Amino acid sequence: MIPELEINGFAVVENVFTSAEVEQLIAIIGQANKEKDTFRHSEDLFAIRQFLKEVPTTIPLVFTDKLNACLQQLFGEGYFPVKSIYFDKPGASNWFVSYHQDLTISVNQKADVAGYGPWTVKQQQYAVRPPLDLLEKNFTIRIHLDDTDEHNGALRVVPGSHRKGIYRPETIDWNTEKEVTCNVGKGGIMIMRPLLLHASSRTTNNRQRRVIHIEFSNQQLPAPLLWSEALS
């Protein structure tokens, strides 16, 4: 799996969570207070930003022995979660995301630090583009709480694009690049590098797609910056 992840920028591992574990996560998320500023609710999407902080009772259910063993085997010691989002794409959703790379990180404040910029802020959350080598070391896992395929918003990716630095979607040469759809079963995970070009389509089969997205790093930020979502 390690060669696949490094060459392609992504890998899928099925059956990391049992059906009972998935249902328990869904039940706890369903009880969360949806009126907070970090919750976004529309006809096309329900999302919880800073998910692990907003719904902390999910932490022991997310970081099971099986998941921890998988991540340690792949990446070794020293990695910790630095950002988390829950996505719920309803069955009738027309929401889609065009091709992009994940180029920003969430931090505690805005500061003049060499190599960090430009900056954005949303819902009192600062985001900044860090140096490229930091992004190259980070990774993301996506825990799938539903069977997901090309008909209900599975990610479409460009294999190997994570090894090409900043890759503008408008410059993709489809004569040389190829697109792969990352189908993942309920309870499976997708692992990906932030620089991997990825997109998702509208839902066409009226099936829900729920995903817990968690980003990891093994690096500390230069003072005075701190990871805004690092768990204490």
PDB file of C-alpha atoms in Angstrom:
ATOM      1  CA  MET A   1       0.000   0.000   0.000  1.00  0.00           C
ATOM      2  CA  ILE A   2       2.888   2.404   0.722  1.00  0.00           C
ATOM      3  CA  PRO A   3       4.178   2.340  -2.894  1.00  0.00           C
ATOM      4  CA  GLU A   4       0.624   2.905  -4.161  1.00  0.00           C
ATOM      5  CA  LEU A   5       0.149   5.882  -1.858  1.00  0.00           C
ATOM      6  CA  GLU A   6       3.475   7.474  -2.747  1.00  0.00           C
ATOM      7  CA  ILE A   7       3.165   6.887  -6.495  1.00  0.00           C
ATOM      8  CA  ASN A   8      -0.525   7.722  -6.932  1.00  0.00           C
ATOM      9  CA  GLY A   9      -1.079  10.063  -3.981  1.00  0.00           C
ATOM     10  CA  PHE A  10      -3.997   8.044  -2.621  1.00  0.00           C
ATOM     11  CA  ALA A  11      -5.000   4.591  -1.408  1.00  0.00           C
ATOM     12  CA  VAL A  12      -8.256   2.940  -0.311  1.00  0.00           C
ATOM     13  CA  VAL A  13      -8.448   0.582   2.667  1.00  0.00           C
ATOM     14  CA  GLU A  14     -11.763  -1.208   3.068  1.00  0.00           C
ATOM     15  CA  ASN A  15     -13.418  -2.473   6.285  1.00  0.00           C
ATOM     16  CA  VAL A  16     -11.435  -0.357   8.750  1.00  0.00           C
ATOM     17  CA  PHE A  17     -14.663   0.226  10.705  1.00  0.00           C
ATOM     18  CA  THR A  18     -17.392  -2.315  11.353  1.00  0.00           C
ATOM     19  CA  SER A  19     -21.009  -1.601  10.473  1.00  0.00           C
ATOM     20  CA  ALA A  20     -21.790  -1.277  14.197  1.00  0.00           C
ATOM     21  CA  GLU A  21     -18.987   1.270  14.665  1.00  0.00           C
ATOM     22  CA  VAL A  22     -20.241   3.307  11.720  1.00  0.00           C
ATOM     23  CA  GLU A  23     -23.802   3.301  13.039  1.00  0.00           C
ATOM     24  CA  GLN A  24     -22.574   4.442  16.448  1.00  0.00           C
ATOM     25  CA  LEU A  25     -20.731   7.368  14.864  1.00  0.00           C
ATOM     26  CA  ILE A  26     -23.810   8.315  12.837  1.00  0.00           C
ATOM     27  CA  ALA A  27     -25.984   8.227  15.967  1.00  0.00           C
ATOM     28  CA  ILE A  28     -23.657  10.535  17.927  1.00  0.00           C
ATOM     29  CA  ILE A  29     -23.361  12.988  15.026  1.00  0.00           C
ATOM     30  CA  GLY A  30     -27.147  13.025  14.774  1.00  0.00           C
ATOM     31  CA  GLN A  31     -27.387  14.233  18.377  1.00  0.00           C
ATOM     32  CA  ALA A  32     -25.023  17.204  17.857  1.00  0.00           C
ATOM     33  CA  ASN A  33     -26.261  20.779  18.315  1.00  0.00           C
ATOM     34  CA  LYS A  34     -26.705  22.021  14.758  1.00  0.00           C
ATOM     35  CA  GLU A  35     -27.102  25.697  15.697  1.00  0.00           C
ATOM     36  CA  LYS A  36     -23.382  26.426  16.194  1.00  0.00           C
ATOM     37  CA  ASP A  37     -21.425  28.730  13.876  1.00  0.00           C
ATOM     38  CA  THR A  38     -19.193  25.852  12.786  1.00  0.00           C
ATOM     39  CA  PHE A  39     -22.219  23.956  11.417  1.00  0.00           C
ATOM     40  CA  ARG A  40     -23.344  24.589   7.847  1.00  0.00           C
ATOM     41  CA  HIS A  41     -26.767  23.375   6.752  1.00  0.00           C
ATOM     42  CA  SER A  42     -28.316  23.722   3.289  1.00  0.00           C
ATOM     43  CA  GLU A  43     -30.359  21.620   0.880  1.00  0.00           C
ATOM     44  CA  ASP A  44     -27.152  20.398  -0.752  1.00  0.00           C
ATOM     45  CA  LEU A  45     -24.834  19.906   2.220  1.00  0.00           C
ATOM     46  CA  PHE A  46     -24.603  19.536   5.974  1.00  0.00           C
ATOM     47  CA  ALA A  47     -21.093  20.117   7.298  1.00  0.00           C
ATOM     48  CA  ILE A  48     -19.419  20.427  10.698  1.00  0.00           C
ATOM     49  CA  ARG A  49     -16.133  22.324  10.741  1.00  0.00           C
ATOM     50  CA  GLN A  50     -13.673  21.577  13.571  1.00  0.00           C
ATOM     51  CA  PHE A  51     -15.531  18.298  13.836  1.00  0.00           C
ATOM     52  CA  LEU A  52     -13.416  16.564  16.493  1.00  0.00           C
ATOM     53  CA  LYS A  53     -13.612  19.614  18.758  1.00  0.00           C
ATOM     54  CA  GLU A  54     -17.333  20.176  18.192  1.00  0.00           C
ATOM     55  CA  VAL A  55     -18.300  16.502  18.660  1.00  0.00           C
ATOM     56  CA  PRO A  56     -15.537  15.197  20.976  1.00  0.00           C
ATOM     57  CA  THR A  57     -17.485  12.076  21.941  1.00  0.00           C
ATOM     58  CA  THR A  58     -16.626  10.730  18.482  1.00  0.00           C
ATOM     59  CA  ILE A  59     -12.857  10.786  19.147  1.00  0.00           C
ATOM     60  CA  PRO A  60     -12.532   7.301  20.727  1.00  0.00           C
ATOM     61  CA  LEU A  61     -14.868   5.907  18.056  1.00  0.00           C
ATOM     62  CA  VAL A  62     -12.797   7.418  15.242  1.00  0.00           C
ATOM     63  CA  PHE A  63      -9.353   6.525  16.560  1.00  0.00           C
ATOM     64  CA  THR A  64      -9.914   2.806  16.987  1.00  0.00           C
ATOM     65  CA  ASP A  65      -7.084   0.325  17.442  1.00  0.00           C
ATOM     66  CA  LYS A  66      -7.530  -0.757  13.824  1.00  0.00           C
ATOM     67  CA  LEU A  67      -7.320   2.778  12.409  1.00  0.00           C
ATOM     68  CA  ASN A  68      -4.354   3.675  14.626  1.00  0.00           C
ATOM     69  CA  ALA A  69      -2.508   0.527  13.566  1.00  0.00           C
ATOM     70  CA  CYS A  70      -3.162   1.291   9.894  1.00  0.00           C
ATOM     71  CA  LEU A  71      -1.869   4.851  10.175  1.00  0.00           C
ATOM     72  CA  GLN A  72       1.181   3.820  12.190  1.00  0.00           C
ATOM     73  CA  GLN A  73       2.061   1.153   9.634  1.00  0.00           C
ATOM     74  CA  LEU A  74       1.842   3.723   6.830  1.00  0.00           C
ATOM     75  CA  PHE A  75       3.335   6.819   8.421  1.00  0.00           C
ATOM     76  CA  GLY A  76       5.066   5.837  11.653  1.00  0.00           C
ATOM     77  CA  GLU A  77       4.981   7.805  14.891  1.00  0.00           C
ATOM     78  CA  GLY A  78       4.609  11.528  15.422  1.00  0.00           C
ATOM     79  CA  TYR A  79       1.569  12.418  13.317  1.00  0.00           C
ATOM     80  CA  PHE A  80      -1.417  14.146  14.917  1.00  0.00           C
ATOM     81  CA  PRO A  81      -4.767  15.499  13.616  1.00  0.00           C
ATOM     82  CA  VAL A  82      -4.730  19.191  12.691  1.00  0.00           C
ATOM     83  CA  LYS A  83      -8.062  19.685  10.902  1.00  0.00           C
ATOM     84  CA  SER A  84     -11.361  17.817  10.755  1.00  0.00           C
ATOM     85  CA  ILE A  85     -14.627  18.269   8.872  1.00  0.00           C
ATOM     86  CA  TYR A  86     -17.778  16.167   8.642  1.00  0.00           C
ATOM     87  CA  PHE A  87     -19.625  16.202   5.315  1.00  0.00           C
ATOM     88  CA  ASP A  88     -23.152  14.945   4.746  1.00  0.00           C
ATOM     89  CA  LYS A  89     -24.168  15.126   1.094  1.00  0.00           C
ATOM     90  CA  PRO A  90     -27.920  14.340   0.890  1.00  0.00           C
ATOM     91  CA  GLY A  91     -29.268  11.981  -1.733  1.00  0.00           C
ATOM     92  CA  ALA A  92     -30.912  14.791  -3.705  1.00  0.00           C
ATOM     93  CA  SER A  93     -27.855  17.060  -3.602  1.00  0.00           C
ATOM     94  CA  ASN A  94     -26.700  19.001  -6.659  1.00  0.00           C
ATOM     95  CA  TRP A  95     -23.522  20.089  -4.823  1.00  0.00           C
ATOM     96  CA  PHE A  96     -20.259  19.408  -6.611  1.00  0.00           C
ATOM     97  CA  VAL A  97     -16.624  20.405  -6.162  1.00  0.00           C
ATOM     98  CA  SER A  98     -14.367  21.111  -9.131  1.00  0.00           C
ATOM     99  CA  TYR A  99     -10.749  19.994  -9.351  1.00  0.00           C
ATOM    100  CA  HIS A 100      -8.447  21.514  -6.722  1.00  0.00           C
ATOM    101  CA  GLN A 101      -5.592  20.823  -4.317  1.00  0.00           C
ATOM    102  CA  ASP A 102      -5.856  21.352  -0.544  1.00  0.00           C
ATOM    103  CA  LEU A 103      -3.351  24.189  -0.238  1.00  0.00           C
ATOM    104  CA  THR A 104      -4.225  25.793   3.117  1.00  0.00           C
ATOM    105  CA  ILE A 105      -3.971  24.865   6.787  1.00  0.00           C
ATOM    106  CA  SER A 106      -6.020  26.096   9.764  1.00  0.00           C
ATOM    107  CA  VAL A 107      -4.115  28.183  12.325  1.00  0.00           C
ATOM    108  CA  ASN A 108      -4.851  30.115  15.504  1.00  0.00           C
ATOM    109  CA  GLN A 109      -4.083  33.639  14.279  1.00  0.00           C
ATOM    110  CA  LYS A 110      -2.843  35.776  11.417  1.00  0.00           C
ATOM    111  CA  ALA A 111       0.846  36.658  11.650  1.00  0.00           C
ATOM    112  CA  ASP A 112       3.647  37.888   9.431  1.00  0.00           C
ATOM    113  CA  VAL A 113       5.683  34.690   9.042  1.00  0.00           C
ATOM    114  CA  ALA A 114       8.053  34.113   6.126  1.00  0.00           C
ATOM    115  CA  GLY A 115       6.711  31.585   3.632  1.00  0.00           C
ATOM    116  CA  TYR A 116       3.123  31.722   4.929  1.00  0.00           C
ATOM    117  CA  GLY A 117       0.490  33.416   2.759  1.00  0.00           C
ATOM    118  CA  PRO A 118      -1.920  34.391   1.344  1.00  0.00           C
ATOM    119  CA  TRP A 119      -4.412  34.412   4.208  1.00  0.00           C
ATOM    120  CA  THR A 120      -8.178  33.933   4.437  1.00  0.00           C
ATOM    121  CA  VAL A 121     -10.642  33.937   7.335  1.00  0.00           C
ATOM    122  CA  LYS A 122     -14.043  32.263   7.548  1.00  0.00           C
ATOM    123  CA  GLN A 123     -16.216  32.011  10.656  1.00  0.00           C
ATOM    124  CA  GLN A 124     -13.315  33.349  12.758  1.00  0.00           C
ATOM    125  CA  GLN A 125     -11.088  30.554  11.452  1.00  0.00           C
ATOM    126  CA  TYR A 126      -7.756  31.631   9.921  1.00  0.00           C
ATOM    127  CA  ALA A 127      -6.413  29.688   6.965  1.00  0.00           C
ATOM    128  CA  VAL A 128      -3.081  30.189   5.234  1.00  0.00           C
ATOM    129  CA  ARG A 129      -1.004  28.582   2.517  1.00  0.00           C
ATOM    130  CA  PRO A 130       2.151  27.194   4.159  1.00  0.00           C
ATOM    131  CA  PRO A 131       5.460  26.303   2.498  1.00  0.00           C
ATOM    132  CA  LEU A 132       5.142  23.498  -0.032  1.00  0.00           C
ATOM    133  CA  ASP A 133       7.351  21.056   1.897  1.00  0.00           C
ATOM    134  CA  LEU A 134       4.922  21.139   4.845  1.00  0.00           C
ATOM    135  CA  LEU A 135       2.004  20.153   2.599  1.00  0.00           C
ATOM    136  CA  GLU A 136       4.090  17.413   0.989  1.00  0.00           C
ATOM    137  CA  LYS A 137       4.558  15.729   4.388  1.00  0.00           C
ATOM    138  CA  ASN A 138       0.917  15.954   5.497  1.00  0.00           C
ATOM    139  CA  PHE A 139      -1.808  13.419   4.734  1.00  0.00           C
ATOM    140  CA  THR A 140      -5.597  13.167   4.942  1.00  0.00           C
ATOM    141  CA  ILE A 141      -7.955  10.317   5.731  1.00  0.00           C
ATOM    142  CA  ARG A 142     -11.594  10.215   4.688  1.00  0.00           C
ATOM    143  CA  ILE A 143     -13.754   7.832   6.738  1.00  0.00           C
ATOM    144  CA  HIS A 144     -16.770   6.757   4.694  1.00  0.00           C
ATOM    145  CA  LEU A 145     -20.017   6.225   6.583  1.00  0.00           C
ATOM    146  CA  ASP A 146     -21.874   5.169   3.413  1.00  0.00           C
ATOM    147  CA  ASP A 147     -21.065   3.146   0.331  1.00  0.00           C
ATOM    148  CA  THR A 148     -19.697   5.742  -2.080  1.00  0.00           C
ATOM    149  CA  ASP A 149     -19.191   5.469  -5.830  1.00  0.00           C
ATOM    150  CA  GLU A 150     -19.310   7.663  -8.935  1.00  0.00           C
ATOM    151  CA  HIS A 151     -23.090   8.053  -8.552  1.00  0.00           C
ATOM    152  CA  ASN A 152     -23.100   9.717  -5.113  1.00  0.00           C
ATOM    153  CA  GLY A 153     -20.018  11.898  -5.042  1.00  0.00           C
ATOM    154  CA  ALA A 154     -16.980   9.632  -4.710  1.00  0.00           C
ATOM    155  CA  LEU A 155     -13.788  11.616  -5.228  1.00  0.00           C
ATOM    156  CA  ARG A 156     -12.348  11.809  -8.722  1.00  0.00           C
ATOM    157  CA  VAL A 157      -8.570  12.201  -8.662  1.00  0.00           C
ATOM    158  CA  VAL A 158      -5.583  12.643 -10.977  1.00  0.00           C
ATOM    159  CA  PRO A 159      -3.064   9.965  -9.888  1.00  0.00           C
ATOM    160  CA  GLY A 160       0.449  11.281  -9.340  1.00  0.00           C
ATOM    161  CA  SER A 161      -0.566  14.952  -9.397  1.00  0.00           C
ATOM    162  CA  HIS A 162       0.638  15.343  -5.786  1.00  0.00           C
ATOM    163  CA  ARG A 163       4.225  15.077  -7.022  1.00  0.00           C
ATOM    164  CA  LYS A 164       3.954  18.099  -9.336  1.00  0.00           C
ATOM    165  CA  GLY A 165       3.885  20.958  -6.809  1.00  0.00           C
ATOM    166  CA  ILE A 166       1.219  23.611  -7.276  1.00  0.00           C
ATOM    167  CA  TYR A 167      -0.846  22.240 -10.163  1.00  0.00           C
ATOM    168  CA  ARG A 168      -3.468  24.595 -11.543  1.00  0.00           C
ATOM    169  CA  PRO A 169      -6.630  22.726 -12.599  1.00  0.00           C
ATOM    170  CA  GLU A 170      -6.954  24.837 -15.745  1.00  0.00           C
ATOM    171  CA  THR A 171      -3.560  23.519 -16.920  1.00  0.00           C
ATOM    172  CA  ILE A 172      -4.434  19.806 -16.688  1.00  0.00           C
ATOM    173  CA  ASP A 173      -3.488  18.104 -19.947  1.00  0.00           C
ATOM    174  CA  TRP A 174      -6.021  15.299 -20.294  1.00  0.00           C
ATOM    175  CA  ASN A 175      -3.988  13.886 -23.174  1.00  0.00           C
ATOM    176  CA  THR A 176      -1.351  12.805 -20.653  1.00  0.00           C
ATOM    177  CA  GLU A 177      -3.268  12.707 -17.354  1.00  0.00           C
ATOM    178  CA  LYS A 178      -6.000  10.269 -16.406  1.00  0.00           C
ATOM    179  CA  GLU A 179      -8.911  10.452 -13.990  1.00  0.00           C
ATOM    180  CA  VAL A 180      -9.728   7.752 -11.442  1.00  0.00           C
ATOM    181  CA  THR A 181     -12.886   7.497  -9.330  1.00  0.00           C
ATOM    182  CA  CYS A 182     -12.191   6.383  -5.755  1.00  0.00           C
ATOM    183  CA  ASN A 183     -15.058   4.095  -4.765  1.00  0.00           C
ATOM    184  CA  VAL A 184     -15.063   3.329  -1.032  1.00  0.00           C
ATOM    185  CA  GLY A 185     -17.396   1.015   0.848  1.00  0.00           C
ATOM    186  CA  LYS A 186     -19.142   1.849   4.110  1.00  0.00           C
ATOM    187  CA  GLY A 187     -16.554   1.597   6.897  1.00  0.00           C
ATOM    188  CA  GLY A 188     -13.623   2.003   4.535  1.00  0.00           C
ATOM    189  CA  ILE A 189     -11.148   4.866   4.378  1.00  0.00           C
ATOM    190  CA  MET A 190      -9.461   6.788   1.606  1.00  0.00           C
ATOM    191  CA  ILE A 191      -5.966   8.116   2.363  1.00  0.00           C
ATOM    192  CA  MET A 192      -4.655  10.975   0.240  1.00  0.00           C
ATOM    193  CA  ARG A 193      -1.963  13.612   0.001  1.00  0.00           C
ATOM    194  CA  PRO A 194      -3.184  17.258   0.156  1.00  0.00           C
ATOM    195  CA  LEU A 195      -1.542  18.128  -3.171  1.00  0.00           C
ATOM    196  CA  LEU A 196      -3.479  15.419  -5.024  1.00  0.00           C
ATOM    197  CA  LEU A 197      -5.845  17.027  -7.538  1.00  0.00           C
ATOM    198  CA  HIS A 198      -9.355  15.923  -6.604  1.00  0.00           C
ATOM    199  CA  ALA A 199     -12.991  16.726  -7.379  1.00  0.00           C
ATOM    200  CA  SER A 200     -16.466  15.322  -6.699  1.00  0.00           C
ATOM    201  CA  SER A 201     -19.610  15.195  -8.817  1.00  0.00           C
ATOM    202  CA  ARG A 202     -23.289  15.756  -8.187  1.00  0.00           C
ATOM    203  CA  THR A 203     -25.336  12.890  -6.784  1.00  0.00           C
ATOM    204  CA  THR A 204     -27.328  11.006  -9.421  1.00  0.00           C
ATOM    205  CA  ASN A 205     -28.632   7.928  -7.550  1.00  0.00           C
ATOM    206  CA  ASN A 206     -30.436   9.624  -4.616  1.00  0.00           C
ATOM    207  CA  ARG A 207     -28.070   7.995  -2.095  1.00  0.00           C
ATOM    208  CA  GLN A 208     -26.527   9.835   0.833  1.00  0.00           C
ATOM    209  CA  ARG A 209     -22.757  10.329   1.196  1.00  0.00           C
ATOM    210  CA  ARG A 210     -21.367  10.957   4.699  1.00  0.00           C
ATOM    211  CA  VAL A 211     -17.624  11.375   5.249  1.00  0.00           C
ATOM    212  CA  ILE A 212     -15.350  12.337   8.156  1.00  0.00           C
ATOM    213  CA  HIS A 213     -12.339  14.195   6.736  1.00  0.00           C
ATOM    214  CA  ILE A 214      -9.237  14.433   8.995  1.00  0.00           C
ATOM    215  CA  GLU A 215      -5.897  16.031   8.098  1.00  0.00           C
ATOM    216  CA  PHE A 216      -2.654  15.026   9.846  1.00  0.00           C
ATOM    217  CA  SER A 217       0.795  16.566  10.267  1.00  0.00           C
ATOM    218  CA  ASN A 218       3.979  15.700  12.129  1.00  0.00           C
ATOM    219  CA  GLN A 219       5.299  19.261  12.141  1.00  0.00           C
ATOM    220  CA  GLN A 220       5.080  22.181  14.543  1.00  0.00           C
ATOM    221  CA  LEU A 221       4.456  25.637  13.106  1.00  0.00           C
ATOM    222  CA  PRO A 222       6.798  28.621  13.509  1.00  0.00           C
ATOM    223  CA  ALA A 223       5.886  30.970  16.380  1.00  0.00           C
ATOM    224  CA  PRO A 224       3.477  32.559  16.948  1.00  0.00           C
ATOM    225  CA  LEU A 225       1.415  30.227  14.734  1.00  0.00           C
ATOM    226  CA  LEU A 226      -0.272  27.147  16.186  1.00  0.00           C
ATOM    227  CA  TRP A 227      -2.477  24.499  14.627  1.00  0.00           C
ATOM    228  CA  SER A 228      -5.971  25.727  15.489  1.00  0.00           C
ATOM    229  CA  GLU A 229      -7.507  22.264  15.692  1.00  0.00           C
ATOM    230  CA  ALA A 230      -4.697  20.187  17.208  1.00  0.00           C
ATOM    231  CA  LEU A 231      -6.141  18.077  20.006  1.00  0.00           C
ATOM    232  CA  SER A 232      -4.641  18.775  23.425  1.00  0.00           C
TER     233      SER A 232
END
